[in-house]
CSV table of C-alpha atoms in Angstrom, one decimal:
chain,number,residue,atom,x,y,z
A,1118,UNK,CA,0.0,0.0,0.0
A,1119,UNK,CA,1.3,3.4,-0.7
A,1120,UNK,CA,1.9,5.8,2.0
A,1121,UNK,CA,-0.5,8.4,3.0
A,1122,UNK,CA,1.0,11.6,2.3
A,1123,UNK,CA,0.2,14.7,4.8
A,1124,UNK,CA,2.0,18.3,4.3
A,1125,UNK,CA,1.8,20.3,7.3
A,1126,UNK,CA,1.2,23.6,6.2
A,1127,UNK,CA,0.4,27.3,6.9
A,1128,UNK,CA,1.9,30.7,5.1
A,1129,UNK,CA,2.7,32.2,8.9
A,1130,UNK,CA,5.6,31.2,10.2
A,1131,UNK,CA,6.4,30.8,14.0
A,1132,UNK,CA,3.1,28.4,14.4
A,1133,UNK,CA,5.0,24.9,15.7
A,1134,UNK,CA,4.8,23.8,12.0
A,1135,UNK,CA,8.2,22.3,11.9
A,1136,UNK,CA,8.1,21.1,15.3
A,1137,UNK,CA,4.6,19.7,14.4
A,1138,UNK,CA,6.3,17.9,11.7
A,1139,UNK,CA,9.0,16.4,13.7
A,1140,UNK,CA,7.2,15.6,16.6
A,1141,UNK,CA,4.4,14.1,14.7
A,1142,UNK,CA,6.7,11.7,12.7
A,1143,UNK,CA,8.4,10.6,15.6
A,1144,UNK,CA,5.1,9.6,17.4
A,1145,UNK,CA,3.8,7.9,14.4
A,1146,UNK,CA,7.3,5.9,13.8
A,1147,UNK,CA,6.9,5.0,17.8
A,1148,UNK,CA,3.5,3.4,16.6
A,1149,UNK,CA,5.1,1.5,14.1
A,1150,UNK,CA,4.6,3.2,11.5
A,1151,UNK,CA,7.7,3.5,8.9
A,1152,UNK,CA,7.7,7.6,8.2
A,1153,UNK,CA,9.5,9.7,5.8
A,1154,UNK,CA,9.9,13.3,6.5
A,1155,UNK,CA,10.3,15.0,3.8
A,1156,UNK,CA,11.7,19.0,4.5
A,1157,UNK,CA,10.6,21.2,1.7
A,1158,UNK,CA,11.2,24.4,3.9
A,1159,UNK,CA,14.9,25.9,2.9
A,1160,UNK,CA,16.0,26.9,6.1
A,1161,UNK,CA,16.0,23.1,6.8
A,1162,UNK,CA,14.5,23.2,10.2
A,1163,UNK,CA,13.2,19.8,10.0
A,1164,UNK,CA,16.6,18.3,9.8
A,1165,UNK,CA,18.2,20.3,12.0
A,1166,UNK,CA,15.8,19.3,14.8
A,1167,UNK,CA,16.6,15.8,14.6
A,1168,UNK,CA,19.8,16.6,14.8
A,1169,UNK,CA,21.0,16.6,11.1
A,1170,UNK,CA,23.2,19.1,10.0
A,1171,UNK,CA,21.7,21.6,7.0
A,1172,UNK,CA,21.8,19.2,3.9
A,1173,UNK,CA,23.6,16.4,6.6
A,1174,UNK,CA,26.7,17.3,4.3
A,1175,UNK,CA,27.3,16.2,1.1
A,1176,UNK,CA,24.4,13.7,1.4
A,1177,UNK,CA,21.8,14.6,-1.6
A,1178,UNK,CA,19.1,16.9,-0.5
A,1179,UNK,CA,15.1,17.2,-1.7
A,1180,UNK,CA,16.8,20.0,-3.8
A,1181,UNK,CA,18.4,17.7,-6.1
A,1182,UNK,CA,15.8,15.5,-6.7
A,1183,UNK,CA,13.1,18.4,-7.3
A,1184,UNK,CA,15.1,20.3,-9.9
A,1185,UNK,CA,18.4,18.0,-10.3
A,1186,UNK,CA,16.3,15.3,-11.3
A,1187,UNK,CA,18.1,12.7,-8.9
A,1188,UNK,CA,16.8,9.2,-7.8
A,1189,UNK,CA,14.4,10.1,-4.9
A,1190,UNK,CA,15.7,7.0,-3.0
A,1191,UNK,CA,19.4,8.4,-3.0
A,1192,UNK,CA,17.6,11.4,-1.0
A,1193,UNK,CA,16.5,9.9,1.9
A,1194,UNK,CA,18.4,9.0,5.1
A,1195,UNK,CA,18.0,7.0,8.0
A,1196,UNK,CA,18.0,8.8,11.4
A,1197,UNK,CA,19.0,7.4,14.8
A,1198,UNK,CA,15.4,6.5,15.2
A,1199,UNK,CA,13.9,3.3,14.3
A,1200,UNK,CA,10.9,3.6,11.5
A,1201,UNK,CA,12.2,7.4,10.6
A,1202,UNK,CA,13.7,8.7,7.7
A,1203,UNK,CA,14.5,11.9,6.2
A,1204,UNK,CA,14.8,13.3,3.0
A,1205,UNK,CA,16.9,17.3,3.9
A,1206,UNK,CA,16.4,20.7,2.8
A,1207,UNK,CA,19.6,23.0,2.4
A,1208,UNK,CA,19.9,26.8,1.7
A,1209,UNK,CA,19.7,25.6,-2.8
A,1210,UNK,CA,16.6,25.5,-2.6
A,1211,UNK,CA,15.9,29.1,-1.7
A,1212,UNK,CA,16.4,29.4,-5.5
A,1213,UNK,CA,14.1,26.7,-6.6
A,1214,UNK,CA,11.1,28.9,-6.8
A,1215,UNK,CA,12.9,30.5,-9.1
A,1216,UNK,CA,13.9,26.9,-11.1
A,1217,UNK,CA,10.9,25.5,-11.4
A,1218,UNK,CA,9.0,28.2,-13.3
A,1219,UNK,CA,10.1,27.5,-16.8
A,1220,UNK,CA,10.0,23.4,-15.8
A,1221,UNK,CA,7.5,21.9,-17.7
A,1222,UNK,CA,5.0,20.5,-15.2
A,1223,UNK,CA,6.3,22.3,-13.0
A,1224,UNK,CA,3.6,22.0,-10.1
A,1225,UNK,CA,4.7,18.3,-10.3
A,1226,UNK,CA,7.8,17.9,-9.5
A,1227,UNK,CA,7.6,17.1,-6.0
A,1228,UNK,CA,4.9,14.5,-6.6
A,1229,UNK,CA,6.7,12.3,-9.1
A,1230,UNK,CA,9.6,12.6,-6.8
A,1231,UNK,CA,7.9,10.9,-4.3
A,1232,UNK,CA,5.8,8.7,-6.5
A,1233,UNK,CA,8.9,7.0,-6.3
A,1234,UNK,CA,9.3,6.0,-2.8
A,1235,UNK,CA,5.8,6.0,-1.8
A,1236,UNK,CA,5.7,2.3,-1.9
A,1237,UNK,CA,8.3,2.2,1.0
A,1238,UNK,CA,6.5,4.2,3.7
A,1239,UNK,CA,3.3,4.1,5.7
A,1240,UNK,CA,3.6,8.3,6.3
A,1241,UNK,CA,5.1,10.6,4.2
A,1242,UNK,CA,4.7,14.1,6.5
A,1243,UNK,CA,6.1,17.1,4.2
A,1244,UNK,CA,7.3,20.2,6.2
A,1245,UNK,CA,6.2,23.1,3.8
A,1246,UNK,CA,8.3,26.6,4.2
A,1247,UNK,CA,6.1,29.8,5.5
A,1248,UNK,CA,4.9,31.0,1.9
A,1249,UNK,CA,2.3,29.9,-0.5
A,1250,UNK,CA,4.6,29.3,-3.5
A,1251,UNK,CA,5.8,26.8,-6.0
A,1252,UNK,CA,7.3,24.6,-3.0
A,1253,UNK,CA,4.2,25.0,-0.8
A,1254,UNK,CA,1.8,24.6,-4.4
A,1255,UNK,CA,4.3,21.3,-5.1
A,1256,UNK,CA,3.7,19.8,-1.6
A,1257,UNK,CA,0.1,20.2,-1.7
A,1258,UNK,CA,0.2,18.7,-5.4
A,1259,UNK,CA,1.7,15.8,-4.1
A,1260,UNK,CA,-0.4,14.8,-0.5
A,1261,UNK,CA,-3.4,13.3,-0.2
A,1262,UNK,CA,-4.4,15.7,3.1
A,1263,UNK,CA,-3.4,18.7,4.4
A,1264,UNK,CA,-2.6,19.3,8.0
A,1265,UNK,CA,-2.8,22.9,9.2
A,1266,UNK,CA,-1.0,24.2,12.5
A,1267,UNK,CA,-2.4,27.1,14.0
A,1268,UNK,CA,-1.4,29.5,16.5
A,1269,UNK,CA,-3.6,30.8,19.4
A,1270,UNK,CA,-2.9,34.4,18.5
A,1271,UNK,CA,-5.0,36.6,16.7
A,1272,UNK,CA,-3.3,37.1,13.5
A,1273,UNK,CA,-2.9,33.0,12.8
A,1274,UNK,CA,-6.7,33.4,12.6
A,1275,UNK,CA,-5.9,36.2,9.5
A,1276,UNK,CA,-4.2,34.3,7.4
A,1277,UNK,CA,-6.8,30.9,7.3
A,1278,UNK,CA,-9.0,32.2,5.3
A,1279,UNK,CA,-6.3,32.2,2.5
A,1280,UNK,CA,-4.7,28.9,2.9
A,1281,UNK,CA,-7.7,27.0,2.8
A,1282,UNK,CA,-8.6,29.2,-1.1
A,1283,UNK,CA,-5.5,28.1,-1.7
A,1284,UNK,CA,-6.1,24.4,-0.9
A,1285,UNK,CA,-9.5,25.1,-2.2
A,1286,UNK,CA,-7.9,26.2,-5.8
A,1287,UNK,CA,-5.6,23.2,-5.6
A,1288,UNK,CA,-7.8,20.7,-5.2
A,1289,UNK,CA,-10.0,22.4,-8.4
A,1290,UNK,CA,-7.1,22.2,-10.7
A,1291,UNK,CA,-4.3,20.2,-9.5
A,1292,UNK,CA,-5.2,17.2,-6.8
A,1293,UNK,CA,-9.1,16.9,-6.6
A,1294,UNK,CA,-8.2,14.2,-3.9
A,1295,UNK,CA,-6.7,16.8,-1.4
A,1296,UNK,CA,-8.3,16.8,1.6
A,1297,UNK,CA,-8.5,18.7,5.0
A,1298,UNK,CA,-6.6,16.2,7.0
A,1299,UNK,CA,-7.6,18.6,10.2
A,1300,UNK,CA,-6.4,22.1,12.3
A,1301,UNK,CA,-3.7,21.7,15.2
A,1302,UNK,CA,-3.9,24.3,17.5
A,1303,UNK,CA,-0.6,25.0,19.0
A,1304,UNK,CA,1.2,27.4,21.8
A,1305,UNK,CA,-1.8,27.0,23.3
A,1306,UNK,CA,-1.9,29.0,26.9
A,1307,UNK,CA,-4.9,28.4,28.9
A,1308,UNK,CA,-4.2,31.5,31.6
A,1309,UNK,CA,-4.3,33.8,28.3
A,1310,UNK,CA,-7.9,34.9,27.6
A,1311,UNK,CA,-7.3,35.5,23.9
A,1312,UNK,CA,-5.7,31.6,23.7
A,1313,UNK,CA,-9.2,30.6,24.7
A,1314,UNK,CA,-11.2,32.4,22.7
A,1315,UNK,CA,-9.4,32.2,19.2
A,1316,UNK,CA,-9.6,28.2,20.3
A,1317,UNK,CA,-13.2,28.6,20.9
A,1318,UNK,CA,-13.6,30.4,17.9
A,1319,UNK,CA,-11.8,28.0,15.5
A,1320,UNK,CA,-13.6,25.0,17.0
A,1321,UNK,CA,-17.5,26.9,16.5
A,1322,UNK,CA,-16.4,27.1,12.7
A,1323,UNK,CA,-14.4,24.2,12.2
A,1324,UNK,CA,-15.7,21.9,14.7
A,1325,UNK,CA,-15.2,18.0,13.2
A,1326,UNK,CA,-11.9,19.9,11.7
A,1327,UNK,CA,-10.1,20.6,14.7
A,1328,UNK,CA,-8.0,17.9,16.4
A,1329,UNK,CA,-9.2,17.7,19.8
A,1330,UNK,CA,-5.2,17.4,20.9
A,1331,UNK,CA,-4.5,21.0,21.7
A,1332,UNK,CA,-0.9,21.2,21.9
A,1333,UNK,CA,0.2,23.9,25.1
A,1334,UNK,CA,3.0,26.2,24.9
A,1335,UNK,CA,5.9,25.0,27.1
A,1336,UNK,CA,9.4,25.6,27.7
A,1337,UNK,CA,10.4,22.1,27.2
A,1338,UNK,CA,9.1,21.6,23.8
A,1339,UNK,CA,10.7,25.1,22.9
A,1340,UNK,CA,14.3,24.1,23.9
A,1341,UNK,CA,14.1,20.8,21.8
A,1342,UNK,CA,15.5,21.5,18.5
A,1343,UNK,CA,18.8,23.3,20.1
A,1344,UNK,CA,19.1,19.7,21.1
A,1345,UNK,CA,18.2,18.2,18.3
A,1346,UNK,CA,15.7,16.2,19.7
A,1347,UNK,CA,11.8,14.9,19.5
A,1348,UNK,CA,10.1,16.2,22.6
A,1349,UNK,CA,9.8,12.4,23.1
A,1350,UNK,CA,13.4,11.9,23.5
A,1351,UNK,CA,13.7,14.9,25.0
A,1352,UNK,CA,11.7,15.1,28.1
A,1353,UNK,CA,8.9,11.9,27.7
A,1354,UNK,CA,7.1,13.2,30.9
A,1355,UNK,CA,6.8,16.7,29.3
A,1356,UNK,CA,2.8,17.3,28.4
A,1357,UNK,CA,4.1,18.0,25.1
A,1358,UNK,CA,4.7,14.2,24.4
A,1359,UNK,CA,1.8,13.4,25.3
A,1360,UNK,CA,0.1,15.3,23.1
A,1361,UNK,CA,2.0,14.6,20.1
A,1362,UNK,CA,1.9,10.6,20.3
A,1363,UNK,CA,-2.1,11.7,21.0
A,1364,UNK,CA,-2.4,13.6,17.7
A,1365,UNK,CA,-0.4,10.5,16.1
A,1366,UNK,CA,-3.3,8.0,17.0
A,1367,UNK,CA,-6.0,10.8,16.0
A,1368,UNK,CA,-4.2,10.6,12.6
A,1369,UNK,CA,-3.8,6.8,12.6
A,1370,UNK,CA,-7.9,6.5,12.8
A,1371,UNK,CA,-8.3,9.2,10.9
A,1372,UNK,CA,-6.1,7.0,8.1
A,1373,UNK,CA,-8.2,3.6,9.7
A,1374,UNK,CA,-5.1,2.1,10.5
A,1375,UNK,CA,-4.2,0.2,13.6
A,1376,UNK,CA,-2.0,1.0,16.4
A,1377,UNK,CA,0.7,-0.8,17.2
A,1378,UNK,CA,3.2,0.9,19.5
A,1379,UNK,CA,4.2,-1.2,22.6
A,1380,UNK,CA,7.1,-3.0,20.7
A,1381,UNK,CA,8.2,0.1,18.6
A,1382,UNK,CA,8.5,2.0,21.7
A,1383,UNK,CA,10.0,-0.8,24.0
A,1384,UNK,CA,13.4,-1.5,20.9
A,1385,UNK,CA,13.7,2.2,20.8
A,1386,UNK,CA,14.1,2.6,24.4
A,1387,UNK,CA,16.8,-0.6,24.7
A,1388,UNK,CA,18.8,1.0,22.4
């Protein structure tokens, strides 16, 4: 079976995107579940916080299988954690916007890239960069849901509207499967007043939408990617872990597949 693609996206920046990304990898890989993350964002966040240096090197990066042309399979990388793998970003592909306009199907690229290793994964979870370009248009292209992270603030609330025309408009012309795959809120503070009421507000429109894991804002998970670490491996008493192997069964039933996490967690741990 092919995997189910989800890109986590949202044209804001500073919303726990990339952190949702990692964090939500990692929980599904500690379910069993054999996950690619695929980092579409140039500043190559995603790799960074697990502890992979920009690019990991002179290891291939998405870059050169977007617009190089190169074997998707030569991408991807094994991390130190079992069921997880990684396909890098680096700093090239700031100028792949740029490269892929005169491509000839140019919205997709990404999706015969990873028409090519789709048959290897259960999860492919694409981090998209804070913009709604060619990259962000590409990853959208290639997934089968979209997974949007939003901030308890006011302005995350501004820019919504426009994502979702711009999955809207997608799934018209480009991928007529897309689908909503749900809204995450994140940095969630429940002594700020205007934290409850945005998440108030987002569930009274979105209701069946929303994930009912709200993910809080905490120190611990903050400090994580100067470690280059999963909250999980991090600090697994933090809430934050919690909530992200949480959100990881919401999306497993969501998907209707079964849980099976005691022995993925218990060979990690040994090791």
């Amino acid at each position: 079976m092919a995997a189910k693609t989800i890109c986590v996206a949202n044209q804001k920046g500073g919303v726990g995107k990339t952190t949702t990304v990692i964090n939500l990898s990692t929980s599904l890989a500690l379910c069993g579940k054999k996950t690619l993350i695929v980092d579409i964002d140039p500043q190559g966040n995603a790799g960074s916080g697990l502890g992979h240096g920009q690019g990991a090197e002179d290891h291939p990066t998405i870059y050169d299988a977007l617009v190089e042309g190169k074997p998707m399979g030569s991408v991807v990388q094994k991390t130190p954690i079992a069921n997880l793998f990684l396909a890098c970003s680096n700093i090239d592909l700031t100028g792949a916007e740029i490269e892929l306009v005169s491509m000839p199907e140019r919205e997709f690229r990404l999706r015969k890239c990873l028409d090519q290793v789709r048959g290897d994964f259960d999860f492919i979870i694409i981090d998209c960069p804070p913009s709604l370009g060619l990259l962000t248009i590409n990853s959208l292209v290639a997934s089968d849901s979209v997974l949007i992270p939003l901030q308890c603030e006011y302005y995350a609330l501004e820019g919504l509207s426009q994502l979702l025309n711009t999955i809207k408009r997608v799934k018209a012309s480009l991928n007529p499967e897309l689908a909503l795959e749900g809204i995450l809120l994140t940095m969630y503070d429940k002594r700020n007043n205007l934290s409850r009421e945005v998440a108030e507000d987002i569930m009274k429109h979105f209701s069946t939408k929303v994930f009912k894991v709200v993910v809080p804002r905490t120190v611990r998970l903050a400090e994580c990617p100067s470690h280059g670490k999963p909250i999980y491996f991090y600090d697994k008493q933090s809430v934050a872990t919690q909530c992200y192997l949480d959100l990881a069964r919401q999306v497993l039933e969501r998907s209707g597949m079964a849980v099976a996490e005691t022995g993925a967690v218990a060979a990690i741990e040994q090791n």
